[in-house]
Tab-separated table of C-alpha atoms and ligand atoms in Angstrom:
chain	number	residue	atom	x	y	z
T	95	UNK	CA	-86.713	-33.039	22.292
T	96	UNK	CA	-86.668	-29.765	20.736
T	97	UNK	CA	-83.770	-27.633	22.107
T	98	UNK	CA	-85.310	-24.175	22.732
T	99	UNK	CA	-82.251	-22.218	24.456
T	100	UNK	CA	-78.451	-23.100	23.691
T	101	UNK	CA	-75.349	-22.245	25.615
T	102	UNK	CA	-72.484	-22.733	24.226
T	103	UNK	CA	-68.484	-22.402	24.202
T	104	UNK	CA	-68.706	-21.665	28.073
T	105	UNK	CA	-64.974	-21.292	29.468
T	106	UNK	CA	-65.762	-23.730	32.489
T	107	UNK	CA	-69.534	-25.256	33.002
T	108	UNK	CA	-69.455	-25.794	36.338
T	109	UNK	CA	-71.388	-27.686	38.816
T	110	UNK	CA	-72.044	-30.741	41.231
T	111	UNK	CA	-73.271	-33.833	40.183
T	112	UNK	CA	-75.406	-37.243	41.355
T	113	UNK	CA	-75.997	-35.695	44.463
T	114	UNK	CA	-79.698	-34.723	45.116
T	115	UNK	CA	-80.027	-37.372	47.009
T	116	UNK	CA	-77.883	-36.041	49.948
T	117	UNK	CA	-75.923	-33.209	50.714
T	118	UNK	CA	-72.118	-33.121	50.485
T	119	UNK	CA	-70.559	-33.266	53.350
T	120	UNK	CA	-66.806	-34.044	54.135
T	121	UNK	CA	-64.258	-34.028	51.435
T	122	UNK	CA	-67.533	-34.424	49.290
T	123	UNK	CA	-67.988	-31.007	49.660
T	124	UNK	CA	-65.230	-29.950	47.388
T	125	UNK	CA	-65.992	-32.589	44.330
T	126	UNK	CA	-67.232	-30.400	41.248
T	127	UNK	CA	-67.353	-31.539	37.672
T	128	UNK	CA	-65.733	-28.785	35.563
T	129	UNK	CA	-66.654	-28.938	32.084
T	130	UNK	CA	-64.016	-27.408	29.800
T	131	UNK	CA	-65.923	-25.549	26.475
T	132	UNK	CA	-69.010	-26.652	27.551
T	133	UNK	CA	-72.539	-26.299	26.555
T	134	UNK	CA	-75.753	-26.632	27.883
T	135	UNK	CA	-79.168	-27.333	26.129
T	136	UNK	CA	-82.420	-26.465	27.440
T	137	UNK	CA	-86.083	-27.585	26.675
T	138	UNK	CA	-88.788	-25.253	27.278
T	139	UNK	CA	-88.081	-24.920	31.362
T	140	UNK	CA	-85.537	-28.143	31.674
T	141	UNK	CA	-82.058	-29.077	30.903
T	142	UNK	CA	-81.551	-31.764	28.583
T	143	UNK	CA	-77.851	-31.972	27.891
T	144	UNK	CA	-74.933	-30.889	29.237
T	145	UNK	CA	-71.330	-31.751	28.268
T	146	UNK	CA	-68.132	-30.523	25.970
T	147	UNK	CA	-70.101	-27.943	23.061
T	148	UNK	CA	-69.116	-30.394	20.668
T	149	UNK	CA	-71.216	-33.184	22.341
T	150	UNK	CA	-73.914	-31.786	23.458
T	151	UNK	CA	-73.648	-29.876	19.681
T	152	UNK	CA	-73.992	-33.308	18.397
T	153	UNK	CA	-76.960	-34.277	21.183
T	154	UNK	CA	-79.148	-30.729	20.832
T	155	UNK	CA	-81.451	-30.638	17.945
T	156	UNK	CA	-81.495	-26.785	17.518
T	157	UNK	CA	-83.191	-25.036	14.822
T	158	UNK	CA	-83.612	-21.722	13.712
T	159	UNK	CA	-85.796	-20.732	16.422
T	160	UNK	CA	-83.607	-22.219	18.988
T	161	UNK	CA	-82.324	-19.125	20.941
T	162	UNK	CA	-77.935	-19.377	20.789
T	163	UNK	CA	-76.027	-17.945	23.893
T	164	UNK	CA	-72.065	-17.745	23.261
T	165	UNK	CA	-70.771	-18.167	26.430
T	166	UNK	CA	-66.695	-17.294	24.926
T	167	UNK	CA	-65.353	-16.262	28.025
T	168	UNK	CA	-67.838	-16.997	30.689
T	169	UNK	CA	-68.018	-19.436	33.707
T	170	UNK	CA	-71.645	-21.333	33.902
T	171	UNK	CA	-73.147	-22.227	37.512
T	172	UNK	CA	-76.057	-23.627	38.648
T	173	UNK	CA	-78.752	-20.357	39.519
T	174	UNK	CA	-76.989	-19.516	42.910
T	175	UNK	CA	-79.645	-20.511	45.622
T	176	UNK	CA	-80.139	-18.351	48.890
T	177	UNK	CA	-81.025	-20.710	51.768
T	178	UNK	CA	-81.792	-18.137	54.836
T	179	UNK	CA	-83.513	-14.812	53.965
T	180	UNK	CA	-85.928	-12.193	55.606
T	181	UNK	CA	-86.863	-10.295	52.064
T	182	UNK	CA	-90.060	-9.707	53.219
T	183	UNK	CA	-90.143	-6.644	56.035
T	184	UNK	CA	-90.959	-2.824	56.222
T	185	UNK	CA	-88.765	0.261	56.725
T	186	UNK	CA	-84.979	-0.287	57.342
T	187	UNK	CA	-82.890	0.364	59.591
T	188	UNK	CA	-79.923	2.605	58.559
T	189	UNK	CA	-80.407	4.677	62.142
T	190	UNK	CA	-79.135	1.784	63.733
T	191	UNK	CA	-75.754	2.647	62.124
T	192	UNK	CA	-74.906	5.402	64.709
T	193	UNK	CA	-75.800	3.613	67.841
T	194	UNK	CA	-73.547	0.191	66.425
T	195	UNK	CA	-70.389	2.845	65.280
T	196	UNK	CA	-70.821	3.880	69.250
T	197	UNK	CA	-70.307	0.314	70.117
T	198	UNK	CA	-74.184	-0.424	71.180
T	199	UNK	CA	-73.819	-4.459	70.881
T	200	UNK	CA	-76.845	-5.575	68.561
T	201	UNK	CA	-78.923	-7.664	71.106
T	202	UNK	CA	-78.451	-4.486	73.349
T	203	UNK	CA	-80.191	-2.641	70.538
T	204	UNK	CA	-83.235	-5.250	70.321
T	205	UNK	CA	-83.611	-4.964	74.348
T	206	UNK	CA	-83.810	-1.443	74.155
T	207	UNK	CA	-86.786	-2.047	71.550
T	208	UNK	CA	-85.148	-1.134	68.972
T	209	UNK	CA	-83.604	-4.310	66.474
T	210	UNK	CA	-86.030	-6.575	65.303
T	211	UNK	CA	-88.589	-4.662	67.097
T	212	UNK	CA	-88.428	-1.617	65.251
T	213	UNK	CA	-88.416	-3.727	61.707
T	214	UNK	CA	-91.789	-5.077	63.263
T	215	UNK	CA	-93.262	-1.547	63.890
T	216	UNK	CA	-93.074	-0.587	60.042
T	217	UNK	CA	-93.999	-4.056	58.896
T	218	UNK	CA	-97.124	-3.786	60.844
T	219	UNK	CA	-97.490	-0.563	59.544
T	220	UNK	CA	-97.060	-1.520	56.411
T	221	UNK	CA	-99.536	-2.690	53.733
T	222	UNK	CA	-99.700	-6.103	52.176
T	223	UNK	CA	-98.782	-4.426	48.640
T	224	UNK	CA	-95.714	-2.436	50.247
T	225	UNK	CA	-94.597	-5.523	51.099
T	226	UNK	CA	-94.791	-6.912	48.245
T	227	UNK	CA	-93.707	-4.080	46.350
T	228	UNK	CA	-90.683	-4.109	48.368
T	229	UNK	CA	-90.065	-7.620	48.118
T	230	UNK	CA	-90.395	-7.478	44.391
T	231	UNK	CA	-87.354	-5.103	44.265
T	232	UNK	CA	-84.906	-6.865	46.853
T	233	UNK	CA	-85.592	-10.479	44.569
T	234	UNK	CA	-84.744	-7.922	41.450
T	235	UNK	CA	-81.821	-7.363	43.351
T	236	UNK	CA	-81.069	-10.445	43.973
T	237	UNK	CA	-81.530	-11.862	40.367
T	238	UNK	CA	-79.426	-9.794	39.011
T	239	UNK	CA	-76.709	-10.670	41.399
T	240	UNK	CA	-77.272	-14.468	40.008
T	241	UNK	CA	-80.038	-15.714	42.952
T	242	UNK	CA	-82.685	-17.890	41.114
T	243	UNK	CA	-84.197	-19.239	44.710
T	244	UNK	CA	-84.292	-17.963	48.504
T	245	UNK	CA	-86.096	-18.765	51.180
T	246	UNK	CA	-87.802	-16.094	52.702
T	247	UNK	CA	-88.736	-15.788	56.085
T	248	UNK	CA	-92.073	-14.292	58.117
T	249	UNK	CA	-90.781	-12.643	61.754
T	250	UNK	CA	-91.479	-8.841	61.465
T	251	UNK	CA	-95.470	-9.173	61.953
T	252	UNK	CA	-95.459	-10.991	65.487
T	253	UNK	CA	-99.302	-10.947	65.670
T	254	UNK	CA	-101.533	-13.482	63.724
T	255	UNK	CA	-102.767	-11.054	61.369
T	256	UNK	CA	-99.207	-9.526	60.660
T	257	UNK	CA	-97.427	-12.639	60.237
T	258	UNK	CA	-100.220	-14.434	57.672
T	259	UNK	CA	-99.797	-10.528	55.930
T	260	UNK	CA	-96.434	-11.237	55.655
T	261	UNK	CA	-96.182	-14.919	54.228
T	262	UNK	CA	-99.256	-13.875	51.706
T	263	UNK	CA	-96.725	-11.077	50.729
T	264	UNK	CA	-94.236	-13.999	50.556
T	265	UNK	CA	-96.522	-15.971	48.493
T	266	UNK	CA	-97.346	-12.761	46.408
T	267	UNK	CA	-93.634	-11.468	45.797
T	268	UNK	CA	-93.082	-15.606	44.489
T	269	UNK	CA	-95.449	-15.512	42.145
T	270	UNK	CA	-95.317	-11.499	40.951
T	271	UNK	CA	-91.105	-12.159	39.557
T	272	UNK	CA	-88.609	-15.210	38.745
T	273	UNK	CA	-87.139	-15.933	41.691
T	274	UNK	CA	-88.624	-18.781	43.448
T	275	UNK	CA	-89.398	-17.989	46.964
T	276	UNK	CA	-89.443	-21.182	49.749
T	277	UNK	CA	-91.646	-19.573	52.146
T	278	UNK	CA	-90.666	-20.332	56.406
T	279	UNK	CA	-92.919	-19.187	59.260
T	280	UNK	CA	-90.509	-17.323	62.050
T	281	UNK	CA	-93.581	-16.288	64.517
T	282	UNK	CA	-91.015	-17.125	66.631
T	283	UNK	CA	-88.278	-14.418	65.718
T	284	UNK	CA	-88.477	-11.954	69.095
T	285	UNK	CA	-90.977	-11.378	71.791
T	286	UNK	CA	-93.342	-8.449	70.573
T	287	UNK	CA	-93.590	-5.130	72.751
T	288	UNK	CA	-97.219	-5.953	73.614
T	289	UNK	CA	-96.075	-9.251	75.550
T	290	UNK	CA	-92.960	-8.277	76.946
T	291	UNK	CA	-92.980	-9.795	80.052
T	292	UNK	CA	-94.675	-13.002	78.909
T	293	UNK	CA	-92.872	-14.639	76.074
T	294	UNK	CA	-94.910	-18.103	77.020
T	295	UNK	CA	-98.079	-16.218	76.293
T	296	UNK	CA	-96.721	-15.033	73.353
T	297	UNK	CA	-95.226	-18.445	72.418
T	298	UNK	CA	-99.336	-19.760	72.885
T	299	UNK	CA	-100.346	-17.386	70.442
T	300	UNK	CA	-97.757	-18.355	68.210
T	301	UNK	CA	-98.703	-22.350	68.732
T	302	UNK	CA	-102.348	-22.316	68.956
T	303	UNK	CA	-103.071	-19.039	66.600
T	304	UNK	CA	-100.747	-18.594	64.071
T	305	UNK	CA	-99.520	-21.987	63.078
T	306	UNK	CA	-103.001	-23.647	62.665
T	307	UNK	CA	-103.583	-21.249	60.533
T	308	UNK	CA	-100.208	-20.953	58.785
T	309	UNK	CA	-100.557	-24.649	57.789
T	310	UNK	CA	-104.315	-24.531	56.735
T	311	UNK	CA	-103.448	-22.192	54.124
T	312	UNK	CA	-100.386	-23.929	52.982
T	313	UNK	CA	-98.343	-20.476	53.813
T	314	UNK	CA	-95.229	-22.212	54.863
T	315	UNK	CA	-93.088	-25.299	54.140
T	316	UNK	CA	-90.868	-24.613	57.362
T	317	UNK	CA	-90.735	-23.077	60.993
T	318	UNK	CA	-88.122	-21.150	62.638
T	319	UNK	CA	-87.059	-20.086	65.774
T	320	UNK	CA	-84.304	-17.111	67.087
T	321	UNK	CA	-82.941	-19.624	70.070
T	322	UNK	CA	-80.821	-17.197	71.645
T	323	UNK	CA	-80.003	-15.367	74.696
T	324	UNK	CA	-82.591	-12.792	75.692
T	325	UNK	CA	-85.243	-14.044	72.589
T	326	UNK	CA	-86.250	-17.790	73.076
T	327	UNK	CA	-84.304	-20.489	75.177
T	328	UNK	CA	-83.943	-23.895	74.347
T	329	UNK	CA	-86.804	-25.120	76.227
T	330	UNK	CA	-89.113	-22.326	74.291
T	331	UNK	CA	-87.653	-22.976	71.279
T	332	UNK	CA	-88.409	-27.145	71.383
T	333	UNK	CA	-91.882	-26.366	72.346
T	334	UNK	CA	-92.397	-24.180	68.824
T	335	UNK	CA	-90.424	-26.869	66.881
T	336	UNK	CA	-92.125	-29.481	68.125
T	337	UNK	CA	-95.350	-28.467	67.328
T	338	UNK	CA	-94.499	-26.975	63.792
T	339	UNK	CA	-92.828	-30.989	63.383
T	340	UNK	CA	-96.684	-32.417	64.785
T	341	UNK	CA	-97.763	-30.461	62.042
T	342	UNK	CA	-95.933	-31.666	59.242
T	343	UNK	CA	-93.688	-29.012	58.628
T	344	UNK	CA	-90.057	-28.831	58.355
T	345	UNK	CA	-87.709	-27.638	60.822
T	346	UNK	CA	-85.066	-24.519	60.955
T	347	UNK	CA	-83.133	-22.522	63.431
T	348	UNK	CA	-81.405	-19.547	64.207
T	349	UNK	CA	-78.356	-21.603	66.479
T	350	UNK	CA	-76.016	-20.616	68.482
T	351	UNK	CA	-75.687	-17.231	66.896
T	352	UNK	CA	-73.965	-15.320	69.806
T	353	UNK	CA	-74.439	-17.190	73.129
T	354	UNK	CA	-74.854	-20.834	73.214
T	355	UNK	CA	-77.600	-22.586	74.431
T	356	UNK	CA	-77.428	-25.726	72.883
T	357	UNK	CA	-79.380	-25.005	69.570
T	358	UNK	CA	-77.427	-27.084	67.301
T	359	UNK	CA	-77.803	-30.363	69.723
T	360	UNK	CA	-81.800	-29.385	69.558
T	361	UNK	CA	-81.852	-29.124	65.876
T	362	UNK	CA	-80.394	-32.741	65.901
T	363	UNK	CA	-82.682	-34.175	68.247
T	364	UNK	CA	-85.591	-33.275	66.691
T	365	UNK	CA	-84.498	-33.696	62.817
T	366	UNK	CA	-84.489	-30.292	61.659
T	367	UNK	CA	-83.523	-29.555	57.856
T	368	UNK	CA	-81.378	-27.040	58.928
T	369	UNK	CA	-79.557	-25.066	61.718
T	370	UNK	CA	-78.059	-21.839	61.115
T	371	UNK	CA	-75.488	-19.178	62.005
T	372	UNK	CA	-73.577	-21.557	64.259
T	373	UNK	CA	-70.783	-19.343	65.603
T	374	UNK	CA	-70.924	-20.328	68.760
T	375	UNK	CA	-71.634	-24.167	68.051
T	376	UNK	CA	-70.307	-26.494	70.934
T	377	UNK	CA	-68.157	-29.684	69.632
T	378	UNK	CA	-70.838	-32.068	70.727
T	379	UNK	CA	-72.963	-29.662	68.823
T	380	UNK	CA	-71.102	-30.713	65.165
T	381	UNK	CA	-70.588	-34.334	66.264
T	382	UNK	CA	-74.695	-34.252	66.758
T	383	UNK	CA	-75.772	-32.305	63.619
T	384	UNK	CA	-72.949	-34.400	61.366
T	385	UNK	CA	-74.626	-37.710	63.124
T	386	UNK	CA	-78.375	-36.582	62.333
T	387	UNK	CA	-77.834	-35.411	58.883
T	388	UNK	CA	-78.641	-31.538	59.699
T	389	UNK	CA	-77.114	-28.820	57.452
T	390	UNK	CA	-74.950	-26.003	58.819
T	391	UNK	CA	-75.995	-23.005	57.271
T	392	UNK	CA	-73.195	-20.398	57.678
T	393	UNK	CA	-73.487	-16.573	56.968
T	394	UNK	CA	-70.586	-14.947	57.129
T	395	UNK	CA	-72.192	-11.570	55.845
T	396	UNK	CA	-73.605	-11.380	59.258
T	397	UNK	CA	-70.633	-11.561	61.239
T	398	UNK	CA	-69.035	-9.207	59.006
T	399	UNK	CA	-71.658	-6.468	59.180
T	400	UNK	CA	-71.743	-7.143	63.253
T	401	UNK	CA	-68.270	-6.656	63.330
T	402	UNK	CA	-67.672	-9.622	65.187
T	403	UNK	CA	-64.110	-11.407	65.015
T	404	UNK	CA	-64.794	-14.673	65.370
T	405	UNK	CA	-66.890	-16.627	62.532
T	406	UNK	CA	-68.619	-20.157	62.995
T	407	UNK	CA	-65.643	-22.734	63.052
T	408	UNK	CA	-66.314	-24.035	59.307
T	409	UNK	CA	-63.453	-25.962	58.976
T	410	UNK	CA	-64.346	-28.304	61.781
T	411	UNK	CA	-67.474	-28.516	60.946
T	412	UNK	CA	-66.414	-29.660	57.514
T	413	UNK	CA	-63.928	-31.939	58.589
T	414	UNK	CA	-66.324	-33.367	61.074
T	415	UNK	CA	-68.612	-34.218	58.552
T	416	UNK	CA	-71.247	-31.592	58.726
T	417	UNK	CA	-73.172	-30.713	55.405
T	418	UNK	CA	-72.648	-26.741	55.232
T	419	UNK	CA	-74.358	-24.062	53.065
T	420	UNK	CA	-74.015	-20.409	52.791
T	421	UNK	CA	-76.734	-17.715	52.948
T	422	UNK	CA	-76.820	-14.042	53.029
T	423	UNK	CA	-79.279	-13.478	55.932
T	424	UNK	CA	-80.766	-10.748	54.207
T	425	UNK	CA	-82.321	-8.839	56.899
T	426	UNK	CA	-82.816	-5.109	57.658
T	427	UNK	CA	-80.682	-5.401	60.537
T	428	UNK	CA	-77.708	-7.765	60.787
T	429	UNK	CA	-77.307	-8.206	57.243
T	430	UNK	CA	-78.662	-5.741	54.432
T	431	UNK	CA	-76.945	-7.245	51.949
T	432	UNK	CA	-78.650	-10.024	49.373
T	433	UNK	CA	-75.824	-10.450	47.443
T	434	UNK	CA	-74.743	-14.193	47.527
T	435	UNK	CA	-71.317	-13.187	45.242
T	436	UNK	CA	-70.216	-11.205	48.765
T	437	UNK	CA	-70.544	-14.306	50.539
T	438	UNK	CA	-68.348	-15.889	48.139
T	439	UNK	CA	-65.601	-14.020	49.317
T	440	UNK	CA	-66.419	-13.936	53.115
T	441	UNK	CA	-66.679	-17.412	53.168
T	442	UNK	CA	-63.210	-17.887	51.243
T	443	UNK	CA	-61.610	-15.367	53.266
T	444	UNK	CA	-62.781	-15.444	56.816
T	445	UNK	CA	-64.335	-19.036	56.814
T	446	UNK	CA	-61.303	-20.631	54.996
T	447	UNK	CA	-63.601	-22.715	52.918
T	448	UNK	CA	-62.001	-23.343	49.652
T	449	UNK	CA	-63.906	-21.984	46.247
T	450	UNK	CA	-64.953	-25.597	45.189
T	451	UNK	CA	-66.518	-26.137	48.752
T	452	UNK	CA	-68.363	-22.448	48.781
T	453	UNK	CA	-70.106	-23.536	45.374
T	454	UNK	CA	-71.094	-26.232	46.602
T	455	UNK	CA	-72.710	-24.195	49.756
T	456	UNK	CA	-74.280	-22.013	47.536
T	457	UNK	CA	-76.068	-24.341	44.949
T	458	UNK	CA	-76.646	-27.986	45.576
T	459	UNK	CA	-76.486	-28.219	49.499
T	460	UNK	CA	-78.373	-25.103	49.472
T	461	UNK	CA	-81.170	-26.497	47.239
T	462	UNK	CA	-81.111	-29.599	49.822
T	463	UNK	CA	-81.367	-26.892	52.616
T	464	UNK	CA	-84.737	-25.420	50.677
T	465	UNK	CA	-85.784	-28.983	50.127
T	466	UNK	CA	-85.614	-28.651	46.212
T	467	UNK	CA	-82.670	-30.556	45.748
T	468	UNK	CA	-84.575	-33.026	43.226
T	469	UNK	CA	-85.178	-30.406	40.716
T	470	UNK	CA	-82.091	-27.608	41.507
T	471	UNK	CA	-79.376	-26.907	42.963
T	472	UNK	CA	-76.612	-28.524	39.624
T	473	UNK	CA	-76.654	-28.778	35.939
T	474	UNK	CA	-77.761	-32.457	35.240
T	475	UNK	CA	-80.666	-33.512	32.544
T	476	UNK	CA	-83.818	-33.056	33.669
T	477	UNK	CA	-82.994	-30.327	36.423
T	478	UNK	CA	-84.580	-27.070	35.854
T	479	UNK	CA	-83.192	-24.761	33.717
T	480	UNK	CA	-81.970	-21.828	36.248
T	481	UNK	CA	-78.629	-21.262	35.186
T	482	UNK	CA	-75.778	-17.932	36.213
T	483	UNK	CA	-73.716	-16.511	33.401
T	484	UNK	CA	-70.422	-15.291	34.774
T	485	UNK	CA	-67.721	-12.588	33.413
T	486	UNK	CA	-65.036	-15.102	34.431
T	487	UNK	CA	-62.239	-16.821	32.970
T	488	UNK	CA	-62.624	-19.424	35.930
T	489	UNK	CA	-64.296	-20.421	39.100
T	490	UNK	CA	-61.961	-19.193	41.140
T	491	UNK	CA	-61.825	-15.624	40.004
T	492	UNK	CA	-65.436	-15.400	41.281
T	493	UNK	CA	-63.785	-15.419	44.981
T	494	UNK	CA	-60.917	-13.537	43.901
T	495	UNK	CA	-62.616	-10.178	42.476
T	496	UNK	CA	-64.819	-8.611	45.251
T	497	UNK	CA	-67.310	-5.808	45.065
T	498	UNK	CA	-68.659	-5.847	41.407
T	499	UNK	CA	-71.474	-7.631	39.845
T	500	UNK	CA	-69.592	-10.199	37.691
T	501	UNK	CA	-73.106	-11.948	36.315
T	502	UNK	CA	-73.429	-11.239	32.395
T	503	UNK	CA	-76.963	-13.760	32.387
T	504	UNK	CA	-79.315	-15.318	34.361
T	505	UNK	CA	-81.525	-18.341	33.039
T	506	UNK	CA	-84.849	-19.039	35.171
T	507	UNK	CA	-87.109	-21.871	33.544
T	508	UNK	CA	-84.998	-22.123	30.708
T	509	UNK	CA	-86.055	-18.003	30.096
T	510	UNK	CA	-83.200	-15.377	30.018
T	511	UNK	CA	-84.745	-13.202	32.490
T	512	UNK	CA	-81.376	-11.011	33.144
T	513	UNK	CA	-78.790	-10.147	30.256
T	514	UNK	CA	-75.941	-7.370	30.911
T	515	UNK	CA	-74.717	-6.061	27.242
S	835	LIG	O1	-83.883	-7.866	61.868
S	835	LIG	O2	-82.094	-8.107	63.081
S	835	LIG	N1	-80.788	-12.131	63.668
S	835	LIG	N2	-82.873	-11.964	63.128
S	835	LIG	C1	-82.031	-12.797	63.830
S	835	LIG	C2	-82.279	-10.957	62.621
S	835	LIG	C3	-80.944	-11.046	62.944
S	835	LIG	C4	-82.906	-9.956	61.802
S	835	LIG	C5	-82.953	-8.564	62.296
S	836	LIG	ZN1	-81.849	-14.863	60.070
C-alpha cells in the first residue's frame, strides 16, 4: 500500500497495544509499548506500520509524493481522546467567579438559578449557528492542544426544541472541523426554571418528548444523567437510563460527584459504558463497577477549578480493578478548561496515577469510553491515522512541564491538520 504520510526518527512512539477489545484495568493500566526511534506510516486515513524507523523504513513504500515528518526530538501518542465534554452551550459564565471567591458552594449557585441554569438561558437564546460557531472554536482549541475526539454533551437546552438545537449543533460542529465529536443526550442535566417544582413532569418530557425523537434522528449514541443531590436522585435517574437502554442507546452518568447517592452501584446494575466524576464513590460502589465492566471516568480539572480537596480515590479504584479514563469536563461552569495536557498533570499530581496509567486514561480506555475503541484510541495497523506530535524528549516530561502547549503536530485521518513551526 502506498505510504502517503511518514513519521519518522520519533524520540519515543508511544502507545497501548492489543487492547480494543477491553479496557485496561488493574496493573494493565500501566503496560505501554515504547518504541525507541520510531516511525509511523500512514495510508490515505489509516496506519499501516509502526515500529523502529529502520523497520518500518524497510516496510513503507514511500515515494516522492509521500509527505516526510522528522519527528528528531519529539514524543508520538495516539490523538489524545476527550471522553466527557459539554462543548456545545451559549454565553459563559465568568460572573460566577465573584460569588465562588466569596465561598458560594457551586450547587448553592445552581439553586439560586444561577449554574447550569444560567448556561441554559443563553443557549436557548442562542441560535443554532452560534452554537455551532462556538463549538467550532472550543474543538480548534482543543486540536491544537492534541484532542482528535470528544464526546460532547446536550444539557443547556432543557426543552425539546433546545436540546434537538443543541445535538444538531453537535452534529454540525462534527462535521464543520477535524475533531470527531461522539454526540450524548443529557436532557437530563438540571430541572429547568419552568418546572421547578416538578422534576417528574419534567423527567416525562424528557422520556416521552425528547428521546423519541433524539433516537429517530440518530442525534445521539448515549444518555446521561446529573444523579446528584438537589438535580436527579437515583430513583429519577434509573427511570431516564432505563428508558434511553429500551431504546438502544448507551448509558453514562454524572456519579457521585459531591453527595452520594449510589450512582456508581446504578451505573453497574444497569450496564452503563461509563460513570463519571466519582469523588464520592462508596467501596461497594468500585467493587460493583470493577465487577460489571463500567469505566471510571475521572476529571480532576473539575475538582481543581471547584476548589475542592478531596479528588475521586483513583488509586483504589485502580487497584480494585476499575477501568479509569480521564476527561476535561469542559463545561462553562465547573470546568472551562478543554485542555486534556492540564489533566495530565492533575491526574499525576492530585490523583497519584502514574504517567503510563494517565496515557492510558487519555487514549485507549478513553476511545473504549466513546465506544471507538476498534478504530482509535493506539497506534496499531489499521487504526486510524489521528496521531499527537509532542515537544518532548519523553513521556514523562509531558506530566512534568505544566502550563504550555507542548504539541508541535496533530495528524487527523492521516491529514496534518495542526503544525507549530
Ligand atoms: O454547567 O456547571 N456538573 N454539569 C454537571 C456541569 C457541572 C456543567 C455546568
Ligand atoms: Zn459533566
Amino acid at each position: 500500500m502506498k505510504t502517503t504520510l511518514l513519521i519518522k526518527n520519533a524520540r519515543q512512539v508511544v502507545t497501548s497495544r492489543g487492547t480494543s477489545e477491553k479496557p485496561l484495568s488493574g496493573e494493565g493500566l500501566q503496560e505501554l509499548t515504547v518504541i525507541e526511534d520510531g516511525a509511523v506510516a500512514v495510508s490515505g486515513d489509516k496506519i499501516t506500520a509502526v515500529g523502529p524507523t529502520a523497520e518500518v523504513l524497510d516496510k513503507a513504500e514511500p515515494d516522492d509524493r509521500t509527505r516526510v515528518v522528522d519527528a528528531s526530538g519529539k514524543v508520538v501518542l495516539p490523538g489524545l481522546i476527550d471522553p466527557h465534554t459539554h462543548v456545545v452551550f451559549g454565553g459563559s459564565r465568568e460572573h460566577e467567579l465573584a460569588l465562588k471567591l466569596q465561598g458560594v458552594p457551586y450547587l448553592e449557585i445552581l439553586a439560586r438559578g444561577g449554574g447550569i441554569l444560567n448556561s441554559v438561558e443563553a443557549t436557548r437564546a442562542a441560535s443554532e449557528e452560534e452554537l455551532v460557531r462556538n463549538g467550532i472554536k472550543y474543538c480548534r482549541q482543543m486540536l491544537a492542544q492534541g484532542t482528535t475526539t470528544a464526546e460532547a454533551k446536550s444539557g443547556y437546552g432543557l426543552s425539546t426544541e433546545a436540546e434537538i438545537k443543541t445535538l444538531q449543533a453537535i452534529r454540525e460542529v462534527d462535521r464543520a472541523q477535524p475533531i470527531d465529536l461522539v454526540p450524548t443526550f443529557l436532557g437530563a442535566h438540571a430541572v429547568p426554571a419552568e418546572y421547578k417544582n416538578e422534576p417528574d413532569r419534567y423527567l416525562d418530557l424528557v422520556i416521552e418528548e425528547m428521546l423519541p425523537q433524539v433516537v429517530d434522528r440518530k442525534l445521539a449514541y448515549y444518555c446521561d444523567v446529573f444523579c446528584e443531590d438537589g438535580i436527579f436522585s437515583e430513583e429519577q435517574s434509573r427511570r431516564v437510563l432505563a428508558a434511553a437502554k429500551e431504546k438502544g442507546l448507551g448509558l453514562k452518568m454524572h456519579a457521585d460527584e459531591i453527595v452520594p447517592l449510589g450512582g456508581a452501584e446504578l451505573a453497574a446494575e444497569l450496564g452503563a459504558v461509563t460513570a463519571d466524576h466519582l469523588l464520592v464513590i462508596s467501596d461497594q460502589g468500585i467493587e460493583k463497577m470493577a465487577a460489571a465492566g463500567v469505566i471510571g471516568v475521572i476529571l480532576p480539572g473539575t475538582t481543581f477549578y471547584l476548589g475542592e480537596d478531596h479528588y475521586a480515590p483513583a488509586r483504589k479504584m485502580i487497584e480494585r480493578g476499575v477501568p479509569v479514563a480521564l476527561a476535561t469536563d469542559f463545561n462553562p461552569g465547573s470546568s472551562p478548561n478543554n485542555n486534556l495536557q492540564l489533566i495530565i498533570n492533575l491526574a499525576c499530581l492530585y490523583l497519584r496515577m502514574t504517567p503510563p496509567e494517565v496515557i492510558n486514561a487519555i487514549t485507549i480506555n478513553a476511545a473504549h469510553a466513546v465506544g471507538r475503541a476498534s478504530e482509535i484510541g493506539s497506534l496499531e495497523e489499521g487504526k486510524k491515522a489521528d496521531l499527537v506530535l509532542f515537544d518532548a524528549p519523553n513521556y514523562d516530561y509531558l506530566a512534568y512541564r505544566y502550563g504550555t502547549n507542548l504539541v508541535s503536530s496533530v495528524l487527523k485521518n492521516g491529514e496534518l491538520v495542526v503544525e507549530v513551526k
